[in-house]
């Protein structure tokens, strides 16, 4: 694969820097282009520098674009591991199909990612809880204002050294149930990691933040009755010893951390049920003392305990506002596999060769 080198490298954040999420970007990126009639072409590694775009480029107008999120971890033996990248490539192509974006060759994306990671190895942060976040994206690049699928696309992968997703780290998060705005509807794009979903969710997120909450807990669009997810995390509740997570009904993003968590929990002997969970059931369980734990799962936030949920102006504290035992076990298991501190019985660590 062609690698176009930079003249000077950027300064990397010093060890111990509070990285936050998505503030720093590495020296290089992977790119390839799609042109109708030609397919995907020009795969290469090039300097991560600003690119000029015509302002009539379709991505700016109709958001025909998708993304992914994964992480690379430096292993104790100095190798680089990516967590289940083949799952992300497959999901990205499913998102592409939903958004009328041509599918890309997954082996080529993986080769591009691995070439990029080898070149950028020194950017992988090593402080506890940090990782190199990987952001593959596809945007429509045809210069045209008609509302049609583009005939040209840019696929890119940029990398960002990150710390914890929430400013307060592993402290349990506070969620507010959103019973007016909607994230996704059946038949809509909630299942796809497409750009517009996140723009649509910002209003509710801003209102939540003003009230002192970390994120919004979304309900189903039709009845505002069933729990869906958190917008960057899938939700789990432990009710009376049973682990419950909303079934993937079509408006929920099928998280890879969710899927991995279900597998780990089942293998450890927990009963995990994927079904519809009403917000009333969750509140009722909190009231009668059977809501043992709640947590969210996602690449960015990993496993994130939920300490408080507000619904219709009433605050419900979960597990005394502390991280529960099942949440802790899951966090330790998933991060243990990711950072190479535990064995990997599932083959989830893809070692970059
Ligand atoms: C990315 C994302 C998740 C988490 O998915 P992972 O594959 O676990 O990172 C959950 N919900 C939404 C809306 C997302 O965009």
Coordinates of C-alpha atoms and ligand atoms in Angstrom, one line a residue:
X1 CA 0.0 0.0 0.0
X2 CA 1.3 3.4 -0.9
X3 CA 2.4 5.6 2.1
X4 CA 2.9 9.3 1.5
X5 CA 5.2 10.6 4.3
X6 CA 4.9 13.9 6.1
X7 CA 7.9 16.3 6.4
X8 CA 7.4 16.9 10.1
X9 CA 5.5 14.9 12.7
X10 CA 3.1 16.4 15.2
X11 CA 3.9 16.6 18.9
X12 CA 2.3 13.8 20.8
X13 CA 0.4 14.5 24.0
X14 CA 2.8 13.8 27.0
X15 CA 2.3 10.8 29.2
X16 CA -0.2 11.7 32.0
X17 CA -2.1 14.2 29.8
X18 CA -5.8 14.1 30.4
X19 CA -6.8 13.1 26.8
X20 CA -10.5 13.4 27.0
X21 CA -12.3 12.0 24.0
X22 CA -11.5 12.9 20.4
X23 CA -9.3 16.0 20.9
X24 CA -6.0 14.7 19.5
X25 CA -5.4 13.2 16.1
X26 CA -2.4 11.3 14.8
X27 CA -0.1 12.1 11.8
X28 CA -1.6 9.9 9.2
X29 CA -4.9 8.6 7.9
X30 CA -6.0 5.8 5.5
X31 CA -8.1 6.9 2.6
X32 CA -9.7 5.4 -0.5
X33 CA -12.2 6.7 -3.1
X34 CA -15.2 5.3 -4.8
X35 CA -16.3 6.4 -8.3
X36 CA -19.3 4.9 -10.0
X37 CA -18.2 2.6 -12.8
X38 CA -14.7 2.2 -11.3
X39 CA -15.4 0.9 -7.7
X40 CA -13.2 1.6 -4.7
X41 CA -9.7 2.7 -5.7
X42 CA -6.6 4.7 -4.7
X43 CA -6.3 3.1 -1.3
X44 CA -3.4 4.8 0.5
X45 CA -1.9 6.2 3.7
X46 CA -1.4 9.9 3.6
X47 CA -0.7 12.8 6.1
X48 CA -3.8 13.6 8.2
X49 CA -4.2 17.2 7.0
X50 CA -7.2 19.4 6.2
X51 CA -8.7 18.7 2.8
X52 CA -10.5 21.3 0.6
X53 CA -14.1 20.5 -0.4
X54 CA -16.5 22.3 -2.7
X55 CA -19.3 23.6 -0.6
X56 CA -21.8 21.9 -2.9
X57 CA -20.4 18.5 -1.9
X58 CA -23.4 16.3 -1.1
X59 CA -22.3 15.2 2.4
X60 CA -22.6 18.8 3.6
X61 CA -26.3 18.9 2.5
X62 CA -27.9 15.6 3.0
X63 CA -25.6 13.7 5.4
X64 CA -25.2 10.6 3.3
X65 CA -22.4 9.3 5.5
X66 CA -21.6 6.6 8.0
X67 CA -19.0 5.9 10.6
X68 CA -17.6 3.3 13.0
X69 CA -15.8 3.3 16.3
X70 CA -13.2 0.8 17.5
X71 CA -10.1 0.8 19.7
X72 CA -6.5 -0.4 19.5
X73 CA -4.7 -1.4 22.6
X74 CA -0.9 -1.8 23.3
X75 CA -0.4 -5.3 24.6
X76 CA 2.1 -6.2 27.4
X77 CA 4.4 -7.8 24.8
X78 CA 4.5 -4.6 22.7
X79 CA 2.1 -5.8 20.0
X80 CA -1.1 -4.0 18.9
X81 CA -4.5 -5.5 19.4
X82 CA -7.8 -4.3 17.9
X83 CA -11.0 -5.4 19.5
X84 CA -13.2 -7.4 17.0
X85 CA -12.6 -5.2 14.0
X86 CA -14.3 -7.7 11.6
X87 CA -17.5 -7.0 13.5
X88 CA -17.2 -3.3 12.8
X89 CA -16.4 -3.8 9.1
X90 CA -19.5 -6.0 8.7
X91 CA -21.7 -3.5 10.5
X92 CA -20.2 -0.6 8.5
X93 CA -21.2 -2.4 5.3
X94 CA -24.7 -3.0 6.7
X95 CA -24.9 0.8 7.5
X96 CA -23.7 1.5 3.9
X97 CA -26.4 -0.6 2.4
X98 CA -29.1 1.3 4.4
X99 CA -27.7 4.6 3.3
X100 CA -27.3 3.7 -0.4
X101 CA -23.5 3.8 -0.1
X102 CA -21.7 1.1 -2.1
X103 CA -20.2 -1.7 0.0
X104 CA -16.4 -1.7 0.4
X105 CA -14.0 -4.7 0.5
X106 CA -13.6 -5.5 4.2
X107 CA -10.1 -7.1 3.7
X108 CA -8.9 -3.9 2.1
X109 CA -10.2 -1.7 5.0
X110 CA -8.5 -4.1 7.5
X111 CA -5.2 -3.9 5.6
X112 CA -5.5 -0.1 5.5
X113 CA -6.2 -0.1 9.3
X114 CA -3.3 -2.4 10.1
X115 CA -0.8 -0.5 7.9
X116 CA -1.9 2.7 9.6
X117 CA -1.7 1.3 13.1
X118 CA 1.9 0.0 12.5
X119 CA 2.9 3.4 11.3
X120 CA 1.2 5.2 14.3
X121 CA 2.1 2.7 17.1
X122 CA 3.9 5.4 19.1
X123 CA 0.5 7.3 19.4
X124 CA -1.1 4.5 21.3
X125 CA -1.4 5.9 24.8
X126 CA -0.3 3.8 27.8
X127 CA -1.9 5.4 30.8
X128 CA -4.6 3.3 32.5
X129 CA -7.9 3.4 30.8
X130 CA -6.6 5.0 27.6
X131 CA -6.6 3.6 24.0
X132 CA -6.2 4.6 20.4
X133 CA -9.7 5.3 19.1
X134 CA -10.2 4.4 15.5
X135 CA -12.8 6.3 13.4
X136 CA -13.5 4.9 10.0
X137 CA -16.0 7.1 8.0
X138 CA -17.5 7.2 4.6
X139 CA -18.9 10.5 3.2
X140 CA -20.6 11.3 -0.1
X141 CA -18.3 13.5 -2.2
X142 CA -20.2 14.2 -5.4
X143 CA -20.6 17.9 -6.1
X144 CA -24.3 18.1 -6.8
X145 CA -27.4 19.4 -5.0
X146 CA -30.0 16.9 -6.2
X147 CA -31.4 14.6 -3.5
X148 CA -29.9 11.4 -4.9
X149 CA -27.4 8.9 -3.7
X150 CA -23.9 10.1 -4.6
X151 CA -21.8 8.6 -7.3
X152 CA -18.5 9.4 -5.5
X153 CA -17.4 8.6 -1.9
X154 CA -14.4 9.1 0.3
X155 CA -13.6 6.4 2.9
X156 CA -11.1 7.5 5.6
X157 CA -9.8 6.2 8.9
X158 CA -8.4 8.7 11.4
X159 CA -7.0 7.9 14.8
X160 CA -7.3 9.6 18.1
X161 CA -5.6 8.8 21.5
X162 CA -8.4 8.9 24.0
X163 CA -9.0 8.7 27.8
X164 CA -12.3 8.0 29.4
X165 CA -15.5 9.0 27.5
X166 CA -17.1 10.7 30.4
X167 CA -15.3 13.5 32.2
X168 CA -15.8 11.7 35.6
X169 CA -14.3 8.4 34.4
X170 CA -15.8 5.3 36.0
X171 CA -18.1 7.2 38.4
X172 CA -21.7 6.0 37.7
X173 CA -23.4 8.2 35.1
X174 CA -26.7 10.0 35.5
X175 CA -29.3 9.5 32.8
X176 CA -32.5 11.4 32.1
X177 CA -35.4 9.6 30.4
X178 CA -36.4 11.5 27.2
X179 CA -40.2 11.3 26.8
X180 CA -40.6 14.0 24.1
X181 CA -37.8 13.8 21.5
X182 CA -37.1 10.7 19.5
X183 CA -33.8 9.2 18.4
X184 CA -35.0 6.6 16.0
X185 CA -38.2 5.1 14.6
X186 CA -39.0 1.7 13.1
X187 CA -38.1 1.8 9.4
X188 CA -35.8 4.8 10.1
X189 CA -32.0 4.7 10.4
X190 CA -31.5 3.9 14.1
X191 CA -29.9 0.5 13.3
X192 CA -27.3 2.2 11.1
X193 CA -24.3 4.2 12.4
X194 CA -25.2 7.1 10.1
X195 CA -24.3 10.7 10.6
X196 CA -27.8 12.2 10.8
X197 CA -28.8 10.1 13.8
X198 CA -26.3 12.0 16.0
X199 CA -27.3 15.4 14.8
X200 CA -30.9 14.5 15.5
X201 CA -30.1 13.6 19.1
X202 CA -28.2 16.7 20.1
X203 CA -31.1 18.8 21.2
X204 CA -32.2 16.3 23.8
X205 CA -28.6 15.9 24.9
X206 CA -28.1 19.6 25.4
X207 CA -31.2 19.9 27.5
X208 CA -30.0 16.9 29.6
X209 CA -26.6 18.5 30.1
X210 CA -28.1 21.8 31.2
X211 CA -30.0 19.8 33.9
X212 CA -26.7 18.1 35.0
X213 CA -27.2 14.7 33.3
X214 CA -24.5 12.9 31.4
X215 CA -26.8 11.4 28.7
X216 CA -30.3 10.8 27.5
X217 CA -32.1 7.4 27.9
X218 CA -34.2 7.1 24.8
X219 CA -37.6 5.4 24.7
X220 CA -39.3 3.9 21.6
X221 CA -40.8 6.5 19.3
X222 CA -44.3 5.1 18.9
X223 CA -45.4 4.6 22.5
X224 CA -42.6 6.3 24.6
X225 CA -42.9 3.2 26.8
X226 CA -40.0 0.9 26.1
X227 CA -36.3 1.6 26.8
X228 CA -34.1 1.7 23.7
X229 CA -30.6 2.9 24.4
X230 CA -28.4 5.8 25.3
X231 CA -27.2 7.2 22.0
X232 CA -23.6 6.0 22.3
X233 CA -24.3 3.0 24.6
X234 CA -26.6 0.0 24.7
X235 CA -28.4 -0.5 28.0
X236 CA -28.5 -3.4 30.5
X237 CA -30.5 -3.8 33.7
X238 CA -30.1 -6.4 36.4
X239 CA -33.6 -7.0 37.7
X240 CA -34.0 -9.6 40.4
X241 CA -30.9 -11.4 39.3
X242 CA -31.8 -11.5 35.6
X243 CA -29.8 -9.5 33.2
X244 CA -32.1 -7.7 30.7
X245 CA -31.2 -5.7 27.6
X246 CA -33.6 -4.3 25.1
X247 CA -34.1 -6.6 22.1
X248 CA -32.8 -5.3 18.7
X249 CA -36.1 -4.3 17.3
X250 CA -34.8 -2.2 14.4
X251 CA -34.4 1.2 15.9
X252 CA -31.5 0.2 18.2
X253 CA -27.8 0.2 17.2
X254 CA -26.5 -3.4 17.4
X255 CA -23.5 -2.7 19.6
X256 CA -20.5 -5.0 19.5
X257 CA -19.8 -4.3 23.2
X258 CA -23.4 -5.3 23.8
X259 CA -23.0 -8.6 21.9
X260 CA -19.6 -9.3 23.7
X261 CA -21.2 -8.5 27.1
X262 CA -24.1 -10.9 26.5
X263 CA -21.6 -13.7 25.6
X264 CA -19.4 -13.1 28.7
X265 CA -22.4 -12.9 31.0
X266 CA -23.9 -16.1 29.7
X267 CA -20.6 -18.0 29.9
X268 CA -20.3 -16.9 33.5
X269 CA -23.7 -18.4 34.2
X270 CA -25.9 -15.4 34.3
X271 CA -29.3 -15.5 32.8
X272 CA -29.4 -12.8 30.0
X273 CA -32.7 -12.0 28.3
X274 CA -33.0 -9.8 25.2
X275 CA -36.6 -8.5 25.3
X276 CA -38.6 -5.3 25.4
X277 CA -38.2 -3.6 28.7
X278 CA -40.6 -0.8 29.6
X279 CA -39.5 2.2 31.6
X280 CA -42.3 1.4 34.0
X281 CA -40.8 -2.0 34.7
X282 CA -37.4 -0.4 35.5
X283 CA -39.0 2.2 37.8
X284 CA -41.2 -0.4 39.5
X285 CA -38.1 -2.6 40.1
X286 CA -36.3 0.3 41.6
X287 CA -39.2 1.0 43.9
X288 CA -39.6 -2.5 45.1
X289 CA -35.8 -3.0 45.6
X290 CA -35.3 -5.5 42.7
X291 CA -33.3 -3.2 40.4
X292 CA -29.9 -4.4 41.4
X293 CA -27.7 -2.7 38.7
X294 CA -27.9 -0.8 35.5
X295 CA -25.0 -0.2 33.0
X296 CA -24.3 0.9 29.4
X297 CA -22.0 -0.7 26.9
X298 CA -20.1 0.9 24.0
X299 CA -16.7 1.1 22.5
X300 CA -16.1 4.7 23.7
X301 CA -17.5 4.2 27.2
X302 CA -16.7 0.5 27.5
X303 CA -18.9 -0.7 30.4
X304 CA -20.3 2.3 32.2
X305 CA -22.3 2.0 35.5
X306 CA -25.5 4.0 35.7
X307 CA -26.1 5.4 39.2
X308 CA -29.2 7.5 38.7
X309 CA -32.2 7.7 36.3
X310 CA -34.6 10.6 36.2
X311 CA -38.1 9.9 34.8
X312 CA -40.9 12.4 34.9
X313 CA -39.1 14.7 37.3
X314 CA -38.4 12.0 39.9
X315 CA -34.8 10.7 40.5
X316 CA -34.3 7.0 41.1
X317 CA -30.9 6.0 42.5
X318 CA -29.6 2.6 41.5
X319 CA -27.5 0.4 43.8
X320 CA -26.9 3.4 46.1
X321 CA -25.3 5.3 43.2
X322 CA -22.4 2.8 43.1
X323 CA -21.0 0.4 40.5
X324 CA -22.5 -3.0 41.0
X325 CA -20.7 -6.4 41.1
X326 CA -21.9 -7.7 37.7
X327 CA -21.0 -4.3 36.1
X328 CA -17.5 -4.5 37.7
X329 CA -17.0 -8.2 36.6
X330 CA -18.0 -7.3 33.1
X331 CA -15.7 -4.2 33.0
X332 CA -12.8 -6.2 34.3
X333 CA -13.4 -9.1 31.9
X334 CA -13.8 -7.0 28.7
X335 CA -11.0 -4.5 29.5
X336 CA -8.8 -7.5 30.7
X337 CA -9.2 -9.1 27.2
X338 CA -8.7 -5.7 25.4
X339 CA -5.5 -4.8 27.3
X340 CA -4.1 -8.3 27.1
X341 CA -4.2 -8.8 30.9
X342 CA -6.6 -11.8 30.6
X343 CA -6.5 -14.7 28.2
X344 CA -8.8 -14.4 25.1
X345 CA -10.9 -17.5 24.9
X346 CA -13.1 -15.9 22.2
X347 CA -10.4 -14.7 19.8
X348 CA -11.6 -11.1 20.2
X349 CA -8.1 -9.6 20.1
X350 CA -7.0 -9.1 16.5
X351 CA -3.2 -8.8 16.7
X352 CA -1.8 -6.4 14.1
X353 CA 0.9 -8.3 12.2
Ligands
LIG1 C1 -21.7 3.0 18.4 C2 -23.0 3.0 19.2 C3 -23.3 2.1 20.3 C4 -22.2 1.2 20.8 O1 -21.8 0.2 19.9 P1 -20.4 -0.5 20.0 O2 -20.3 -1.4 18.9 O3 -20.5 -1.3 21.3 O4 -19.4 0.5 20.1 C5 -24.5 2.1 20.8 N1 -25.5 3.0 20.4 C6 -25.3 3.9 19.4 C7 -26.4 4.7 19.0 C8 -24.0 3.9 18.8 O5 -23.8 4.8 17.8

